[in-house]
Every structure is written in structure tokens, then in C-alpha cells.
Amino acid sequence: MFDRPDIRRLEWSQGRIAHLRMPPVLQETHKTVALPGAIAIGYNGLRGAIVRLASGRTIGRDVAPGSVGMTGGEPVEWVRTNAPTEVVEVCASAALRQAVACELGVEAHADLADLHGWSNLHAWAIVDRLRAVSDGSRPLADVSRDTLLRQLYAVALAGKFGGRLVERHKGALDPVRLTRVIDFIEAHLAEELTLECLAQVACLSTFHFARAFKGATGLAPHQFVTARRLEWARLRLRSSSDSFEVVAAEIGYTNVGHFRRLFRARIGLLPSQIRAGQ
């Protein structure tokens, strides 16, 4: 799938985004290092990876596709992976992490912890939007970029460390409504979804909902739905022998050419290149 490393980074004073597409790491000389206090999404997932903790101890680790992982106060070295991997790692500056943790009342957890396997589609959406920023495919203004970075750490600190998540960003969808809408989308990916029906789930006007959803996730509602459908298709293609035509039809894409173009633009591979075990 990925026969050579492809690493794209964006760094600024408040943080760093790294989009890594890596072939299997079979020798320690090619290890990768997760930065302290980072939040990452592993798109392909891994089984039987070997990591080295700050203590020097090595352990095996399985990572489910699309799950959220974090690094604590010390870096984590990935010394062996037996499959190609695609990872987006987001790392806020120490000062920003501390500021968000203080706002949420969990100062002791500003550096997060070594955790993996968390399923949270709000965090997934923010990281996915920042992924496009690192690739240069969808630029983001500096204030919007920093707002999403803060929101990502707020979601992590609230979801895993007991932080008191209070939405202070003007116009953004509050966490309760956002969770309700995301859960509805995930349960109805194979059905027709309209802006009006999503706004009804959120109990908002369509105009207010569209702006509030993008304020919370960085993605417009239609962008989020498309991203989740294509991610679902990626997982289906990797876990089954069904053709991409069949998979496309299952999520409402009757125009195979359109589906192929969307898939390649987002995933970086043609549907036919995704197969079980890759």
C-alpha cells in the first residue's frame, strides 16, 4: 500500500500536525516516535505493533482503525509494525495544553497519558480536518486552526480525564447536540441524509446548524458525512473481498467514477488498491 515513507508536516508556534504514511517498520533503525502530549488517529489500524515506553520497556500494541491514541509526558517509540500505516498526529505546545487543562480544571493532566483505542468521532472529525491542513488540500486561517487545536484537547481532557467541557466558542454546536448528530450520522451512513434532517436532530434551524456544526468540528456537515462514508468504505474494502462497486452502492454512490475520484482524493489510493490485510 505505502512502499516508501510520506511525511507531511505543518508547524507553528502553537502546535504541529504530522500526516504520516509509512510502510511496515521492520528494523529499529526506521522507528517512528510519537511526541509527548500528542493526540493521533491511526486510520489503517495495527495488530502486533511493538512500542518502547520512556522506561525502556517494550510492549505489544493493537490499534483499531480510526481510533484515537494519546501520548503522555514522554515520547513513545514505535519500533516495529507489520503493516503499512497512515497516522495523523497533532501536538499542541506545552503552553497551550496547560492553558486548556486549566480552563477545564484538570491541570495535572495537561500532558495527557499513554492511552490508545479510544473511539470518539468528535476528536476524529477535528483531526481529519487538521489532516487536510497539513496536506495543503484545504487551508485554514490561523485563528480557526488554533480554535480547532484547543477544541481537540478540550474533547480529550473532558472525555478521558474528567475535564469540565464547556463550549465557549461563539456559534459552535454544544457537546450534547454534537454527539446526538454524530451518532445519528454514523447510524444512517447508508441512507439519504439532508441538512434539514440533521438540523432537526440538533433542534436548530438549518442555517444555524450548518454554521454551528462547522464551528465545532472544522468540517461542514456535508464534508463530515462524505468523510465518514469514505472511511467506512475503506474499512469495508480492507475487511472483505467485495468489489468497490458493491461497497460504493452500499453507501449510495451509484456513479462509480465519482466514488473512485472521491476515494482517491481522500485516501490517496484507488479503491482497487485497498484489500483485506493491507
Short mmCIF file of C-alpha atoms in Angstrom, two decimals:
data_model
loop_
_atom_site.label_atom_id
_atom_site.label_comp_id
_atom_site.label_asym_id
_atom_site.label_seq_id
_atom_site.Cartn_x
_atom_site.Cartn_y
_atom_site.Cartn_z
CA MET A 1 0.00 0.00 0.00
CA PHE A 2 2.68 2.51 1.07
CA ASP A 3 6.08 1.41 -0.21
CA ARG A 4 8.01 4.46 0.99
CA PRO A 5 7.59 6.99 3.82
CA ASP A 6 5.45 10.00 3.01
CA ILE A 7 5.54 12.53 5.85
CA ARG A 8 3.91 15.95 5.64
CA ARG A 9 4.18 18.40 8.50
CA LEU A 10 2.84 21.80 9.42
CA GLU A 11 4.41 23.55 12.41
CA TRP A 12 3.64 26.88 14.04
CA SER A 13 4.07 28.41 17.50
CA GLN A 14 1.01 26.73 19.00
CA GLY A 15 1.48 23.22 17.66
CA ARG A 16 2.38 20.72 14.99
CA ILE A 17 0.43 18.48 12.63
CA ALA A 18 2.12 15.48 11.01
CA HIS A 19 0.49 13.25 8.39
CA LEU A 20 2.50 10.04 8.04
CA ARG A 21 2.02 7.27 5.50
CA MET A 22 4.54 4.59 6.32
CA PRO A 23 5.49 1.13 5.03
CA PRO A 24 5.96 -1.58 7.68
CA VAL A 25 8.70 -0.78 10.20
CA LEU A 26 10.70 -3.99 10.45
CA GLN A 27 14.00 -2.65 11.76
CA GLU A 28 14.56 -0.44 14.79
CA THR A 29 16.70 1.91 12.71
CA HIS A 30 13.49 3.03 10.98
CA LYS A 31 11.41 3.54 14.12
CA THR A 32 8.99 6.46 14.47
CA VAL A 33 8.48 8.50 17.61
CA ALA A 34 5.18 9.86 18.95
CA LEU A 35 5.72 13.27 20.56
CA PRO A 36 4.85 13.91 24.23
CA GLY A 37 1.32 15.19 24.82
CA ALA A 38 0.17 14.30 21.30
CA ILE A 39 -3.20 13.11 20.00
CA ALA A 40 -3.30 10.84 16.95
CA ILE A 41 -5.62 8.89 14.67
CA GLY A 42 -4.43 5.62 13.15
CA TYR A 43 -6.52 5.26 10.00
CA ASN A 44 -5.47 1.75 8.99
CA GLY A 45 -5.08 0.23 12.43
CA LEU A 46 -2.33 -2.13 13.56
CA ARG A 47 -2.03 -5.58 15.09
CA GLY A 48 1.05 -6.77 16.92
CA ALA A 49 2.97 -3.49 16.78
CA ILE A 50 5.91 -3.10 19.20
CA VAL A 51 6.42 0.15 21.10
CA ARG A 52 9.09 1.24 23.55
CA LEU A 53 8.00 3.36 26.50
CA ALA A 54 10.10 6.03 28.24
CA SER A 55 11.15 3.46 30.85
CA GLY A 56 12.79 1.39 28.11
CA ARG A 57 10.21 -1.38 28.37
CA THR A 58 8.85 -2.74 25.07
CA ILE A 59 5.27 -3.94 24.76
CA GLY A 60 2.93 -5.18 22.04
CA ARG A 61 0.07 -2.96 20.98
CA ASP A 62 -3.00 -3.38 18.80
CA VAL A 63 -4.66 -0.26 17.39
CA ALA A 64 -8.18 -0.35 15.97
CA PRO A 65 -8.68 1.53 12.67
CA GLY A 66 -9.88 5.09 13.24
CA SER A 67 -9.30 5.04 16.99
CA VAL A 68 -7.78 7.89 18.96
CA GLY A 69 -4.44 7.45 20.68
CA MET A 70 -2.54 9.76 23.02
CA THR A 71 0.99 10.15 24.30
CA GLY A 72 1.79 11.17 27.88
CA GLY A 73 4.62 13.32 29.15
CA GLU A 74 7.29 11.16 27.49
CA PRO A 75 7.68 10.14 23.83
CA VAL A 76 6.67 6.66 22.69
CA GLU A 77 8.83 4.88 20.09
CA TRP A 78 7.15 2.64 17.53
CA VAL A 79 9.93 0.18 16.85
CA ARG A 80 8.06 -2.43 14.80
CA THR A 81 4.91 -2.51 12.68
CA ASN A 82 3.97 -5.37 10.41
CA ALA A 83 1.65 -3.49 8.04
CA PRO A 84 1.51 -0.16 6.22
CA THR A 85 0.17 2.63 8.41
CA GLU A 86 -1.45 6.01 7.97
CA VAL A 87 -1.37 8.23 11.05
CA VAL A 88 -2.17 11.86 11.73
CA GLU A 89 -0.52 13.17 14.88
CA VAL A 90 -1.49 16.52 16.39
CA CYS A 91 0.67 18.01 19.12
CA ALA A 92 -0.16 21.30 20.85
CA SER A 93 2.55 23.33 22.53
CA ALA A 94 3.09 22.75 26.26
CA ALA A 95 1.72 26.23 26.98
CA LEU A 96 -1.49 25.62 25.04
CA ARG A 97 -2.01 22.21 26.65
CA GLN A 98 -1.59 23.76 30.09
CA ALA A 99 -3.99 26.59 29.28
CA VAL A 100 -6.75 24.24 28.08
CA ALA A 101 -6.24 21.90 31.04
CA CYS A 102 -6.54 24.84 33.45
CA GLU A 103 -9.74 26.02 31.78
CA LEU A 104 -11.24 22.55 32.27
CA GLY A 105 -9.98 22.12 35.83
CA VAL A 106 -7.59 19.24 35.14
CA GLU A 107 -4.20 20.94 35.31
CA ALA A 108 -2.46 17.72 36.37
CA HIS A 109 -3.38 16.10 33.04
CA ALA A 110 -2.07 18.78 30.68
CA ASP A 111 0.39 16.28 29.19
CA LEU A 112 -2.34 13.64 28.74
CA ALA A 113 -1.22 10.00 29.17
CA ASP A 114 -0.16 6.99 27.13
CA LEU A 115 -3.61 5.82 26.04
CA HIS A 116 -4.89 4.18 22.87
CA GLY A 117 -8.04 2.62 21.46
CA TRP A 118 -10.45 5.48 22.27
CA SER A 119 -13.40 5.87 19.93
CA ASN A 120 -14.59 9.48 19.67
CA LEU A 121 -15.93 10.85 16.40
CA HIS A 122 -15.76 14.48 17.53
CA ALA A 123 -12.00 14.11 18.03
CA TRP A 124 -11.82 12.12 14.77
CA ALA A 125 -13.51 14.94 12.85
CA ILE A 126 -11.15 17.62 14.18
CA VAL A 127 -8.05 15.53 13.47
CA ASP A 128 -9.38 14.75 9.99
CA ARG A 129 -9.85 18.46 9.28
CA LEU A 130 -6.33 19.18 10.50
CA ARG A 131 -5.08 16.33 8.28
CA ALA A 132 -6.27 18.29 5.25
CA VAL A 133 -4.50 21.37 6.61
CA SER A 134 -1.17 19.52 6.85
CA ASP A 135 -1.58 18.28 3.28
CA GLY A 136 -2.42 21.74 2.00
CA SER A 137 -5.60 20.46 0.35
CA ARG A 138 -7.93 22.63 2.49
CA PRO A 139 -6.15 25.64 4.02
CA LEU A 140 -7.37 27.03 7.34
CA ALA A 141 -6.93 30.53 8.75
CA ASP A 142 -4.66 30.83 11.78
CA VAL A 143 -7.42 31.65 14.28
CA SER A 144 -9.61 28.77 13.05
CA ARG A 145 -6.64 26.40 13.20
CA ASP A 146 -5.83 27.33 16.80
CA THR A 147 -9.52 27.12 17.75
CA LEU A 148 -9.72 23.55 16.44
CA LEU A 149 -6.48 22.66 18.23
CA ARG A 150 -7.92 23.89 21.53
CA GLN A 151 -11.20 22.08 20.90
CA LEU A 152 -9.37 18.82 20.23
CA TYR A 153 -7.51 18.96 23.53
CA ALA A 154 -10.67 20.01 25.34
CA VAL A 155 -12.50 16.96 23.96
CA ALA A 156 -9.64 14.66 25.03
CA LEU A 157 -9.29 16.18 28.51
CA ALA A 158 -13.05 16.01 29.07
CA GLY A 159 -13.52 12.54 27.62
CA LYS A 160 -10.59 10.77 29.30
CA PHE A 161 -9.51 12.90 32.28
CA GLY A 162 -12.70 14.34 33.77
CA GLY A 163 -12.36 17.87 32.46
CA ARG A 164 -15.43 20.09 32.58
CA LEU A 165 -16.13 20.67 28.90
CA VAL A 166 -17.91 23.99 28.39
CA GLU A 167 -18.32 25.21 24.84
CA ARG A 168 -17.17 28.82 24.79
CA HIS A 169 -16.60 29.30 21.08
CA LYS A 170 -19.28 31.56 19.70
CA GLY A 171 -21.56 29.78 17.28
CA ALA A 172 -20.18 26.26 17.83
CA LEU A 173 -22.51 23.34 18.47
CA ASP A 174 -22.65 22.34 22.12
CA PRO A 175 -21.25 18.89 23.04
CA VAL A 176 -24.63 17.27 23.75
CA ARG A 177 -26.20 18.26 20.43
CA LEU A 178 -23.00 17.46 18.57
CA THR A 179 -22.85 13.94 19.98
CA ARG A 180 -26.50 13.40 19.08
CA VAL A 181 -25.94 14.49 15.47
CA ILE A 182 -22.72 12.49 15.02
CA ASP A 183 -24.36 9.35 16.40
CA PHE A 184 -27.29 9.85 14.01
CA ILE A 185 -24.98 10.26 11.02
CA GLU A 186 -22.97 7.17 11.93
CA ALA A 187 -26.15 5.09 12.25
CA HIS A 188 -27.50 6.24 8.87
CA LEU A 189 -24.45 6.40 6.59
CA ALA A 190 -26.11 4.10 4.05
CA GLU A 191 -29.25 6.27 3.88
CA GLU A 192 -30.01 9.63 2.34
CA LEU A 193 -29.01 12.43 4.73
CA THR A 194 -30.08 16.03 4.26
CA LEU A 195 -29.05 19.19 6.04
CA GLU A 196 -32.64 19.64 7.11
CA CYS A 197 -32.88 16.24 8.81
CA LEU A 198 -29.56 16.78 10.63
CA ALA A 199 -30.71 20.21 11.78
CA GLN A 200 -33.88 18.61 13.14
CA VAL A 201 -31.78 16.12 15.14
CA ALA A 202 -29.94 19.10 16.64
CA CYS A 203 -33.21 21.02 17.14
CA LEU A 204 -31.82 24.03 15.26
CA SER A 205 -32.60 25.91 12.07
CA THR A 206 -30.69 24.65 9.05
CA PHE A 207 -28.69 27.89 8.77
CA HIS A 208 -27.68 27.94 12.45
CA PHE A 209 -26.95 24.21 12.46
CA ALA A 210 -24.61 24.34 9.44
CA ARG A 211 -22.52 27.12 10.98
CA ALA A 212 -22.54 25.60 14.46
CA PHE A 213 -21.51 22.13 13.25
CA LYS A 214 -18.57 23.51 11.31
CA GLY A 215 -17.60 25.65 14.30
CA ALA A 216 -17.38 22.53 16.48
CA THR A 217 -15.68 20.12 14.06
CA GLY A 218 -13.96 22.19 11.38
CA LEU A 219 -15.97 20.34 8.74
CA ALA A 220 -19.21 21.41 7.11
CA PRO A 221 -21.95 18.79 7.61
CA HIS A 222 -21.67 17.50 4.03
CA GLN A 223 -17.88 17.24 4.36
CA PHE A 224 -18.21 15.24 7.56
CA VAL A 225 -20.78 12.86 6.05
CA THR A 226 -18.60 12.30 2.97
CA ALA A 227 -15.50 11.73 5.11
CA ARG A 228 -17.27 9.18 7.29
CA ARG A 229 -18.75 7.34 4.27
CA LEU A 230 -15.36 7.08 2.59
CA GLU A 231 -13.74 5.95 5.83
CA TRP A 232 -16.45 3.29 6.17
CA ALA A 233 -15.75 2.22 2.58
CA ARG A 234 -12.03 1.97 3.30
CA LEU A 235 -12.68 -0.37 6.24
CA ARG A 236 -15.15 -2.46 4.23
CA LEU A 237 -12.67 -2.90 1.39
CA ARG A 238 -9.92 -3.92 3.80
CA SER A 239 -12.08 -6.44 5.65
CA SER A 240 -13.94 -8.10 2.77
CA SER A 241 -13.50 -9.34 -0.78
CA ASP A 242 -16.42 -7.29 -2.13
CA SER A 243 -15.69 -5.14 -5.16
CA PHE A 244 -15.53 -1.40 -4.79
CA GLU A 245 -18.65 -1.15 -6.96
CA VAL A 246 -20.59 -3.15 -4.37
CA VAL A 247 -19.17 -1.14 -1.48
CA ALA A 248 -19.92 2.15 -3.24
CA ALA A 249 -23.53 1.11 -3.82
CA GLU A 250 -23.94 0.22 -0.14
CA ILE A 251 -23.39 3.85 0.82
CA GLY A 252 -25.40 5.37 -2.01
CA TYR A 253 -22.76 6.01 -4.68
CA THR A 254 -24.28 4.82 -7.95
CA ASN A 255 -21.74 6.74 -10.04
CA VAL A 256 -18.65 4.55 -9.67
CA GLY A 257 -16.36 7.08 -11.35
CA HIS A 258 -17.40 9.78 -8.90
CA PHE A 259 -16.86 7.42 -5.98
CA ARG A 260 -13.41 6.46 -7.27
CA ARG A 261 -12.36 10.11 -7.60
CA LEU A 262 -13.61 11.00 -4.13
CA PHE A 263 -11.93 7.95 -2.63
CA ARG A 264 -8.58 8.62 -4.22
CA ALA A 265 -8.65 12.31 -3.29
CA ARG A 266 -9.29 11.48 0.35
CA ILE A 267 -7.48 8.17 0.91
CA GLY A 268 -4.62 8.66 -1.54
CA LEU A 269 -5.23 5.28 -3.18
CA LEU A 270 -7.69 3.85 -5.65
CA PRO A 271 -10.41 1.62 -4.18
CA SER A 272 -8.98 -1.33 -6.10
CA GLN A 273 -5.68 -0.88 -4.22
CA ILE A 274 -7.32 -1.41 -0.84
CA ARG A 275 -7.62 -5.04 0.09
CA ALA A 276 -8.08 -7.20 3.15
CA GLY A 277 -4.93 -7.44 5.23
CA GLN A 278 -3.32 -4.28 3.82
#
